[in-house]
CSV table of C-alpha atoms and ligand atoms in Angstrom, one decimal:
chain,number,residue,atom,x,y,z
W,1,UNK,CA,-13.0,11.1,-6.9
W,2,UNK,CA,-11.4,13.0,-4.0
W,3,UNK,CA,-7.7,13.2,-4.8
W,4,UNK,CA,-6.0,10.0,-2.3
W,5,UNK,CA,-2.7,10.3,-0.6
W,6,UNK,CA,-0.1,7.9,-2.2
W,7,UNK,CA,0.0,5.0,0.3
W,8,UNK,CA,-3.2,3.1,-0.2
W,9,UNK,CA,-2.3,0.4,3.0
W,10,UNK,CA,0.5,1.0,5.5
W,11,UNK,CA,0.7,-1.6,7.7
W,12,UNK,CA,2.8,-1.9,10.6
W,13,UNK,CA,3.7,-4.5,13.0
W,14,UNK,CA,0.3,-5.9,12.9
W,15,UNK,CA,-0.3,-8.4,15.3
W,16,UNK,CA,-3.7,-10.9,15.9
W,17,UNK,CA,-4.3,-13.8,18.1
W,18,UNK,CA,-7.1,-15.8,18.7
W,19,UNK,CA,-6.9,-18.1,22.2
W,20,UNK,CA,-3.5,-18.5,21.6
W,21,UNK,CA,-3.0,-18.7,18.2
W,22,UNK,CA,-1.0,-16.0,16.7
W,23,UNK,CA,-2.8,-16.0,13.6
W,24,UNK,CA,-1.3,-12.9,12.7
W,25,UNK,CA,2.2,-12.5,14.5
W,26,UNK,CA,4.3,-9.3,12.9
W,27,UNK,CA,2.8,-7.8,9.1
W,28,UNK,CA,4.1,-5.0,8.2
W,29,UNK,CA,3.9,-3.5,4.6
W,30,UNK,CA,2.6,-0.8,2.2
W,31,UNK,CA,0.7,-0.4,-1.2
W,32,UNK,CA,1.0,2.7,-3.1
W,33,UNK,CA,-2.3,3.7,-4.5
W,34,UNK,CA,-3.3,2.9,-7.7
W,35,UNK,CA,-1.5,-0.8,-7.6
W,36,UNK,CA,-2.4,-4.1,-7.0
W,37,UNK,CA,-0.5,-6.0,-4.4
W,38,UNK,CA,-0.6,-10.0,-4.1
W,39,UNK,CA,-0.6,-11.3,-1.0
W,40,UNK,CA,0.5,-15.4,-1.0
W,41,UNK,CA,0.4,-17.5,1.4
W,42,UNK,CA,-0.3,-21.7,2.5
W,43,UNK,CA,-3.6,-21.9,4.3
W,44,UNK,CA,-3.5,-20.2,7.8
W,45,UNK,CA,-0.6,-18.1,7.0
W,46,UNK,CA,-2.5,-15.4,8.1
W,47,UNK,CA,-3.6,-13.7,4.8
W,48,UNK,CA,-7.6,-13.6,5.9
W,49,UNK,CA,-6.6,-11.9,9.4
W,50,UNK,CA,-4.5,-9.7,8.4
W,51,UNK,CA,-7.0,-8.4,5.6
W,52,UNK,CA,-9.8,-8.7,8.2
W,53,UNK,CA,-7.8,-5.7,10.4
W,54,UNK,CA,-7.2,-3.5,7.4
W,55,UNK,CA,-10.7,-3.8,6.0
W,56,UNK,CA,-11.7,-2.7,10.0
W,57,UNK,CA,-13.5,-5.8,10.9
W,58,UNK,CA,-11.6,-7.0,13.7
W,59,UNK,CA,-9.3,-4.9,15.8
W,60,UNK,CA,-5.4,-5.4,15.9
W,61,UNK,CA,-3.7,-7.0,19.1
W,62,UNK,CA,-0.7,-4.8,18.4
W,63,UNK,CA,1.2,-2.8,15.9
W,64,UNK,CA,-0.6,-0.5,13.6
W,65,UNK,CA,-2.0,0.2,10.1
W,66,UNK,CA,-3.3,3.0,7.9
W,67,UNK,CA,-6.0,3.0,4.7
W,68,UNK,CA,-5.3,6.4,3.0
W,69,UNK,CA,-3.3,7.8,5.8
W,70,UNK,CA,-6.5,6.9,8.4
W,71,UNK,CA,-6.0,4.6,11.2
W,72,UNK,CA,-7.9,1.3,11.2
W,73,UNK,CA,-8.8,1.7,14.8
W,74,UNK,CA,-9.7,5.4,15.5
W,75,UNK,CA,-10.7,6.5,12.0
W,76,UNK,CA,-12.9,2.9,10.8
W,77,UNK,CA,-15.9,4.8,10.0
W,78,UNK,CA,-13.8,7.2,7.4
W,79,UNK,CA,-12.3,4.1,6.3
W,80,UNK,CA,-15.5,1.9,5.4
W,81,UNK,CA,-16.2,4.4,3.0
W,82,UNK,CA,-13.1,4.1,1.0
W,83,UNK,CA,-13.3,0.1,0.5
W,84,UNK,CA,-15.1,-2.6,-0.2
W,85,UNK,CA,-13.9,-6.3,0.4
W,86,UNK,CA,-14.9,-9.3,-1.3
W,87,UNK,CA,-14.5,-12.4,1.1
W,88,UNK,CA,-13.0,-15.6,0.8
W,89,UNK,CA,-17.1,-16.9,1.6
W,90,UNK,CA,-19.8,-15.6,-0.4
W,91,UNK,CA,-22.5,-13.6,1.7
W,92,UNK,CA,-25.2,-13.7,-0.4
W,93,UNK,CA,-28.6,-13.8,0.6
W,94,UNK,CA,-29.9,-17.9,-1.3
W,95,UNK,CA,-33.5,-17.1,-1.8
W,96,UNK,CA,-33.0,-13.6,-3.8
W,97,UNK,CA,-32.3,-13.2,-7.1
W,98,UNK,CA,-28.6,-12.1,-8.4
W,99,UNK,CA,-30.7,-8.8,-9.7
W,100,UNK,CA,-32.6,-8.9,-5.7
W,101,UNK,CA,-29.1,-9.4,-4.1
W,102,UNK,CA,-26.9,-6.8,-6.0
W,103,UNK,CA,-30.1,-4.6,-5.1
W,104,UNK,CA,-29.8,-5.3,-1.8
W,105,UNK,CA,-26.2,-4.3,-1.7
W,106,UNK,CA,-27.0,-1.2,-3.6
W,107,UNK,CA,-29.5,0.5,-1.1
W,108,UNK,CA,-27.3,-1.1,1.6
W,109,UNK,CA,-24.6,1.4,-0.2
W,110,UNK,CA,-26.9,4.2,0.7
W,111,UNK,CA,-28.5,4.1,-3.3
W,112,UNK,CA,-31.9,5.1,-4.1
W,113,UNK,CA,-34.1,2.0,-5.4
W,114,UNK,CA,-34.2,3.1,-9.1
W,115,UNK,CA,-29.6,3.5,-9.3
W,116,UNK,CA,-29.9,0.3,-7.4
W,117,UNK,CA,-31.8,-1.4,-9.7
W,118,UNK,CA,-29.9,0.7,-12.7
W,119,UNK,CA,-26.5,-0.5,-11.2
W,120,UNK,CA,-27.3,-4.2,-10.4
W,121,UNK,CA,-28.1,-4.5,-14.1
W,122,UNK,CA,-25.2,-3.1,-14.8
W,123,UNK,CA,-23.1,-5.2,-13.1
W,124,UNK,CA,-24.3,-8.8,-14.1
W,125,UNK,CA,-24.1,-7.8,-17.4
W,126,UNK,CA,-20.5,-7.1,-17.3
W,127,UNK,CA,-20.5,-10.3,-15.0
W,128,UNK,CA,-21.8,-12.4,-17.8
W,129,UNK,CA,-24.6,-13.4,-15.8
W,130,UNK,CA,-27.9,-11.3,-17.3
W,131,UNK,CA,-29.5,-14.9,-18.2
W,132,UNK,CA,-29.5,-16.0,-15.0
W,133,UNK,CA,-30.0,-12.1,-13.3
W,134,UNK,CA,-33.7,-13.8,-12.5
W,135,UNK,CA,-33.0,-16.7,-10.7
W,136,UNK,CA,-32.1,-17.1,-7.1
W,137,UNK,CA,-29.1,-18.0,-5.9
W,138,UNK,CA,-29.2,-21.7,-4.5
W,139,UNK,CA,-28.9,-22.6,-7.6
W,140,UNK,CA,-26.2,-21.2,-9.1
W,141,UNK,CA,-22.9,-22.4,-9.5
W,142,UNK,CA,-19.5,-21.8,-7.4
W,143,UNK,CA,-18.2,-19.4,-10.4
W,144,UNK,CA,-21.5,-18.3,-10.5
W,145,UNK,CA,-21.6,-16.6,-6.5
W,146,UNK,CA,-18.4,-15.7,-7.2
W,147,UNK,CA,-19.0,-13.6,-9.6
W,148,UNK,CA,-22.0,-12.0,-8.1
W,149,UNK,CA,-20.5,-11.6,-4.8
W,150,UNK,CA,-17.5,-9.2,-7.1
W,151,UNK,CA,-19.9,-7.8,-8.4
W,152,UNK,CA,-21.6,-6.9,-4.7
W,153,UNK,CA,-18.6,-5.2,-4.0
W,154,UNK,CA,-18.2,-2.9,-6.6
W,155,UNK,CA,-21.8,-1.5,-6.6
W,156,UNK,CA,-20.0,1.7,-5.6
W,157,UNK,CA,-16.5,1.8,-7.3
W,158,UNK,CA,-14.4,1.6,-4.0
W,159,UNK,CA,-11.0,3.4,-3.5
W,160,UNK,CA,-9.9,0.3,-2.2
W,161,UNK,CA,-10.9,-3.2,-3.0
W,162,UNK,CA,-9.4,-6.2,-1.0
W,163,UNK,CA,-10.5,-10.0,-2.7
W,164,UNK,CA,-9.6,-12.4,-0.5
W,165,UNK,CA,-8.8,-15.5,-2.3
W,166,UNK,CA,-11.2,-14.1,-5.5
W,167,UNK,CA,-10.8,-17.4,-7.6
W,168,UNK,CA,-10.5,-20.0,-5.5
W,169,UNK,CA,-12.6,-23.3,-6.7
W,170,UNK,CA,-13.1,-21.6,-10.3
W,171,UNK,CA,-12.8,-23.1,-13.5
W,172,UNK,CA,-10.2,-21.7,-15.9
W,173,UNK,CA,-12.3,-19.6,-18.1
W,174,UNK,CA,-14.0,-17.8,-15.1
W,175,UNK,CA,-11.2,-17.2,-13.2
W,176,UNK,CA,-10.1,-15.2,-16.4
W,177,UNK,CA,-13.0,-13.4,-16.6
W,178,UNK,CA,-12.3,-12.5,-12.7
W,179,UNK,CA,-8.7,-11.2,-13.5
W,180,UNK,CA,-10.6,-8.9,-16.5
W,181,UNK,CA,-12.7,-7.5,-13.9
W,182,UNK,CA,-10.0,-7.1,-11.8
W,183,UNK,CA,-7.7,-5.4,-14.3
W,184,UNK,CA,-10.9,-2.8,-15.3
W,185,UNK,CA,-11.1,-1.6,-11.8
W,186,UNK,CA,-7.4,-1.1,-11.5
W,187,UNK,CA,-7.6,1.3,-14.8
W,188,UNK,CA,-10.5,3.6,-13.4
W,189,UNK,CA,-7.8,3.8,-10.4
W,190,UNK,CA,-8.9,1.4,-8.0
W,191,UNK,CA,-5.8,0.0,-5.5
W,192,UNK,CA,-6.6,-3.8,-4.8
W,193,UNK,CA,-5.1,-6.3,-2.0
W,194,UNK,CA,-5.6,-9.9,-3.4
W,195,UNK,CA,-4.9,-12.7,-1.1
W,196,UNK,CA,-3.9,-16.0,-3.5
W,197,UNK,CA,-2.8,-19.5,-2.8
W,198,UNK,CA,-2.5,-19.7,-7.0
W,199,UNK,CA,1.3,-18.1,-8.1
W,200,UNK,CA,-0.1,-17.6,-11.5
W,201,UNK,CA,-2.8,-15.3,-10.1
W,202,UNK,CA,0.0,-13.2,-8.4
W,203,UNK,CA,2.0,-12.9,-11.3
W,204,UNK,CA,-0.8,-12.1,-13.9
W,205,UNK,CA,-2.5,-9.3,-11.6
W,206,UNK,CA,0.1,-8.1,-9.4
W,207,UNK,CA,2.8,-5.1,-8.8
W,208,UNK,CA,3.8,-6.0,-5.8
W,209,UNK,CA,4.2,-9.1,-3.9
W,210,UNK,CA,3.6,-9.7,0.1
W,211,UNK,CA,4.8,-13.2,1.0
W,212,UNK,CA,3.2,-14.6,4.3
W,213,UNK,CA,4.4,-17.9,6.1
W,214,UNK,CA,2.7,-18.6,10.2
W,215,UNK,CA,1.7,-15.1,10.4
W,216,UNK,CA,4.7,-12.9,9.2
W,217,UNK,CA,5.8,-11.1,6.2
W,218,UNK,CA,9.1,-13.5,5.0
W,219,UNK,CA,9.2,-11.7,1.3
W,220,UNK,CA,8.1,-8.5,-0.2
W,221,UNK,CA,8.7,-6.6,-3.5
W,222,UNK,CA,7.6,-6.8,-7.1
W,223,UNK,CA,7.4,-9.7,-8.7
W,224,UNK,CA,10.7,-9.3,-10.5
W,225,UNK,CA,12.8,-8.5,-7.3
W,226,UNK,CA,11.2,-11.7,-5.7
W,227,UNK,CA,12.4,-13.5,-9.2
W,228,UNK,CA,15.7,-12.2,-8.7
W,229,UNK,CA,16.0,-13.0,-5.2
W,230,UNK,CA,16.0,-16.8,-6.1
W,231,UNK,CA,18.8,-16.1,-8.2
W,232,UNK,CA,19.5,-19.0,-9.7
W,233,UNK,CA,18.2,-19.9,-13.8
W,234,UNK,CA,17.0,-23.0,-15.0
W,235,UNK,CA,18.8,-24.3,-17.8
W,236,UNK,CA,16.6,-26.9,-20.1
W,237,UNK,CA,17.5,-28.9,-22.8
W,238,UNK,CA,15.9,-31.3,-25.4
W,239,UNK,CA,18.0,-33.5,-27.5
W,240,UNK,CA,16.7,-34.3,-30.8
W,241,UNK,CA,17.3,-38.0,-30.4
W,242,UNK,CA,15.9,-39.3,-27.3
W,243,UNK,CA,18.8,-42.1,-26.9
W,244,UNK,CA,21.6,-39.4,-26.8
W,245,UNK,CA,19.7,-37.9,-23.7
W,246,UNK,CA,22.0,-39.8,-21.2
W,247,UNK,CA,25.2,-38.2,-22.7
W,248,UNK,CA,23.6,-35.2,-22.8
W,249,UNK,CA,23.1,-35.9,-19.2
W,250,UNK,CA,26.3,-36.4,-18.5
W,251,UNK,CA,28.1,-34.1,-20.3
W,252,UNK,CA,25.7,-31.0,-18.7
W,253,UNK,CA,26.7,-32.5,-15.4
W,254,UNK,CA,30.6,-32.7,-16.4
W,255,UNK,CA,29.8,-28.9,-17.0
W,256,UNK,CA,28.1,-27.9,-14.4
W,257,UNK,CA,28.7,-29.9,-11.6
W,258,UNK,CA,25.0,-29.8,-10.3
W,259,UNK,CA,22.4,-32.3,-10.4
W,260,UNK,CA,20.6,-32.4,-13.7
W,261,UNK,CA,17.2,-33.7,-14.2
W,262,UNK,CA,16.7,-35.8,-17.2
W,263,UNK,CA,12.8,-36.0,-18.6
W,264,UNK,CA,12.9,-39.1,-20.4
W,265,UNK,CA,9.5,-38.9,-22.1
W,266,UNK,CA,10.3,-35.0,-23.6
W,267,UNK,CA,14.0,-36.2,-24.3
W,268,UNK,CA,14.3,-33.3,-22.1
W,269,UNK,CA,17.0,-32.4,-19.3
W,270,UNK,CA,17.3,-29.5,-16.9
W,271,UNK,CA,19.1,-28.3,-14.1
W,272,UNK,CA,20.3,-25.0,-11.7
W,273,UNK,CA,22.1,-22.5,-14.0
W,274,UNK,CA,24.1,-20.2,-11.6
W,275,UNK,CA,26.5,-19.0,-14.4
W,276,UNK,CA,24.2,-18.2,-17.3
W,277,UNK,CA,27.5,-17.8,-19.1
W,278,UNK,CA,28.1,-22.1,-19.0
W,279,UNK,CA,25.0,-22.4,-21.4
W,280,UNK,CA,27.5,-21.6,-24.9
W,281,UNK,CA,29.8,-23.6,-23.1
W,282,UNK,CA,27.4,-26.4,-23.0
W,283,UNK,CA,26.4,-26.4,-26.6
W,284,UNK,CA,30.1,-26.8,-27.4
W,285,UNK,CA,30.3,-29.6,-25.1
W,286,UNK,CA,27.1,-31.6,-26.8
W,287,UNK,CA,27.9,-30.8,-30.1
W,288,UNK,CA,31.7,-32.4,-30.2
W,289,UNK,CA,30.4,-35.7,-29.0
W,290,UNK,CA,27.8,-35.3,-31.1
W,291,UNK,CA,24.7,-34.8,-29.2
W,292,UNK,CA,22.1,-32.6,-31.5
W,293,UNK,CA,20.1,-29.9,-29.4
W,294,UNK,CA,16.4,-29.8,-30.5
W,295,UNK,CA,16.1,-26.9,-28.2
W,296,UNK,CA,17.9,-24.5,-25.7
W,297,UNK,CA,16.7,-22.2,-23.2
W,298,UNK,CA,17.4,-20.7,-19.8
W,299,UNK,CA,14.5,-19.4,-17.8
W,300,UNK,CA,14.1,-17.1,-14.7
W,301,UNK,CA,12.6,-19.1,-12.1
W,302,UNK,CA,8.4,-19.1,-11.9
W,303,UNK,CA,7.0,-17.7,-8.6
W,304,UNK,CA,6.5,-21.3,-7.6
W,305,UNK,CA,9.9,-21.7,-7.3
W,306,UNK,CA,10.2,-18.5,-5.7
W,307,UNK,CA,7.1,-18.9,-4.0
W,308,UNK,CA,8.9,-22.7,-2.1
W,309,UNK,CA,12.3,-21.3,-1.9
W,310,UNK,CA,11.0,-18.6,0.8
W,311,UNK,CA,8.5,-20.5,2.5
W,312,UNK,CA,11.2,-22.7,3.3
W,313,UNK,CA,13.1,-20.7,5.1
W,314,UNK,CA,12.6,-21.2,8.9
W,315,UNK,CA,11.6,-17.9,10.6
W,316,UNK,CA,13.9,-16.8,12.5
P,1,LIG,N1,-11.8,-16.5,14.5
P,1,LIG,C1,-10.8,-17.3,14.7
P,1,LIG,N2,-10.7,-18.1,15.8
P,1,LIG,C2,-9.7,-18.9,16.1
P,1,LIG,N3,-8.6,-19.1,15.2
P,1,LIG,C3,-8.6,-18.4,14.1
P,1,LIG,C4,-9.7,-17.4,13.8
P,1,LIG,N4,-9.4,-16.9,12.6
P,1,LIG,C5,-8.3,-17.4,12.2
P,1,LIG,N5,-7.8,-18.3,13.1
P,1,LIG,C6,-6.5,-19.1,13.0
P,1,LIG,O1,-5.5,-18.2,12.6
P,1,LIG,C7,-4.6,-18.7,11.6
P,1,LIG,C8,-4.6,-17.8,10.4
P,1,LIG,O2,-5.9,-17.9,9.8
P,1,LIG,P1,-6.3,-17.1,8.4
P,1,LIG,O3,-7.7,-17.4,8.2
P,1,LIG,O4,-5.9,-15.7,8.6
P,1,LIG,O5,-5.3,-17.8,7.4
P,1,LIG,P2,-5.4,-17.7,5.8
P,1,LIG,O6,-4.0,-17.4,5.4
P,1,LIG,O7,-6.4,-16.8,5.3
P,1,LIG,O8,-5.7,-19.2,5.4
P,1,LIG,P3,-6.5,-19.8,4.1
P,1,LIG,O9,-5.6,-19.8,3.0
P,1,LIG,O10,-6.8,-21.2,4.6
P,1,LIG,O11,-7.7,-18.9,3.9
P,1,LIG,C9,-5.1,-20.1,11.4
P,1,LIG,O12,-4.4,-21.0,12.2
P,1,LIG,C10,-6.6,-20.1,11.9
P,1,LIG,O13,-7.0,-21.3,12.3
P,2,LIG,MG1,-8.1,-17.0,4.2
């Protein structure tokens, strides 16, 4: 492979409307090459757009962006040779095989018929789907197209990949076996862009994290900054005897002065922990009246926290 420059996606300003809906209003943001950046966001935050104008599909209203230092608009040709993007809707053609399709996409890739037909067996092997290579598509399964319609897009190992919403509507064990495709391509040096409702999916596959709310860019950073950024640490407690949880309610409250959250079914409390020093403190406090602690632990917050603590924010 050519050597790349280090920015995979700048992105700058980006703008997109569509009869009055700014779908995408102000995205700006970069990748460095060889990464995988997660791009979260509710539905119509913008995340399909904005991918749309960096893959070269549609044309920005305003601002700017760069693939490998070439510009979306001027230099798409040079670009479409660089990336390949897997939608958020299967294009697959129903009455061809998975083999016929993956075929298809080969020669469409500019491979003779024998690599095509070398590379689509390939593929849905490592896709797990060599029983069913034969059949044709109607009748597979949503995990099933998915699957295929990854594998379409790596027929030729693309500098760039962008999977827009790759799991959505899969079952747990397939989505696992998308992240391992995922994770392969990102060690022969592959950059992705993955667009994600699922926080989970985010934090399992990506570096960096762009957080989009009605059309603009309200969070970016790894995962860990974002994390930080919340601040705050949940403190949880379980009591080893499920009647004492009430005065181990109180008593954390005394503490703390926050609301607590009591779990009566897991004889479990928890609440904000702004000081992580209070939590010795607290163990002190529930063992003098008595109060025995099954089990301590203060956590960072999960993206989902982090994930609604930004979105709430009103733009400005
Ligand atoms: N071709 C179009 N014509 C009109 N409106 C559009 C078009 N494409 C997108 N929009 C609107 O732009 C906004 C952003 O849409 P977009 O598809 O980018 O969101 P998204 O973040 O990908 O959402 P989802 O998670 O549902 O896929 C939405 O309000 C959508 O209705
Ligand atoms: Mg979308």
């Amino acid at each position: 492979m050519v050597t790349l420059p280090e920015t995979a996606v700048y992105a700058e300003s980006l703008r997109k409307s569509f009869r009055g809906v700014h779908a995408v209003a102000d995205v700006s943001f970069a990748i460095p090459t060889g990464t995988v950046c997660g791009m979260l966001g509710a539905n119509g935050a913008g995340k399909t757009t904005t991918v749309r104008m960096l893959a070269t599909l549609i044309r920005p209203d305003g601002g700017r962006a760069e693939i490998f230092g070439r510009d979306v608009v001027s230099q798409a040709t040079a670009i479409r040779s660089l990336i390949s993007l897997t939608g958020q809707y299967a294009s697959l053609d129903e009455d061809l095989t998975a083999i016929e399709n993956l075929e298809l996409f080969g020669r469409l890739r500019g491979l003779n018929g024998r690599g095509a037909r070398t590379r689509a067996g390939e593929l849905v092997d490592r896709f797990g789907l060599a029983a069913a290579a034969d059949r044709p598509i109607t009748g597979f399964s949503g995990g099933m197209r998915r699957r295929i319609d990854l594998a379409a897009s790596l027929i030729t190992p693309p500098a760039l990949l962008f999977l827009d919403e790759p799991t959505t509507g899969l079952d747990p064990t397939t989505r696992a076996q998308v992240w391992a495709c995922v994770r392969d391509l990102v060690d022969e040096g592959t950059t992705v862009l993955l667009t994600t409702q699922y926080l989970d999916e985010a934090d399992q596959l990506a570096d960096s994290l762009v957080v989009v709310d009605a059309g603009r860019v309200i969070a970016e950073g790894t995962v860990d900054v974002l994390k930080d950024r919340v601040g705050a640490r949940s403190l949880e407690v379980s009591v080893a005897d499920p009647t004492r949880l009430d005065d181990a309610v109180a008593i954390v409250r005394a503490r703390l002065g926050t609301e607590v959250v009591p779990s009566p079914e897991a004889a479990r409390l928890s609440a904000t922990l702004t000081d992580p020093g209070l939590s010795a403190r607290i163990v002190t406090d529930l063992e003098a009246a008595g109060v025995v602690v099954a089990e301590l632990a203060v956590r960072r917050p999960t993206l989902d926290e982090v994930f609604f603590a930004m979105t709430r924010q009103e733009p400005a």
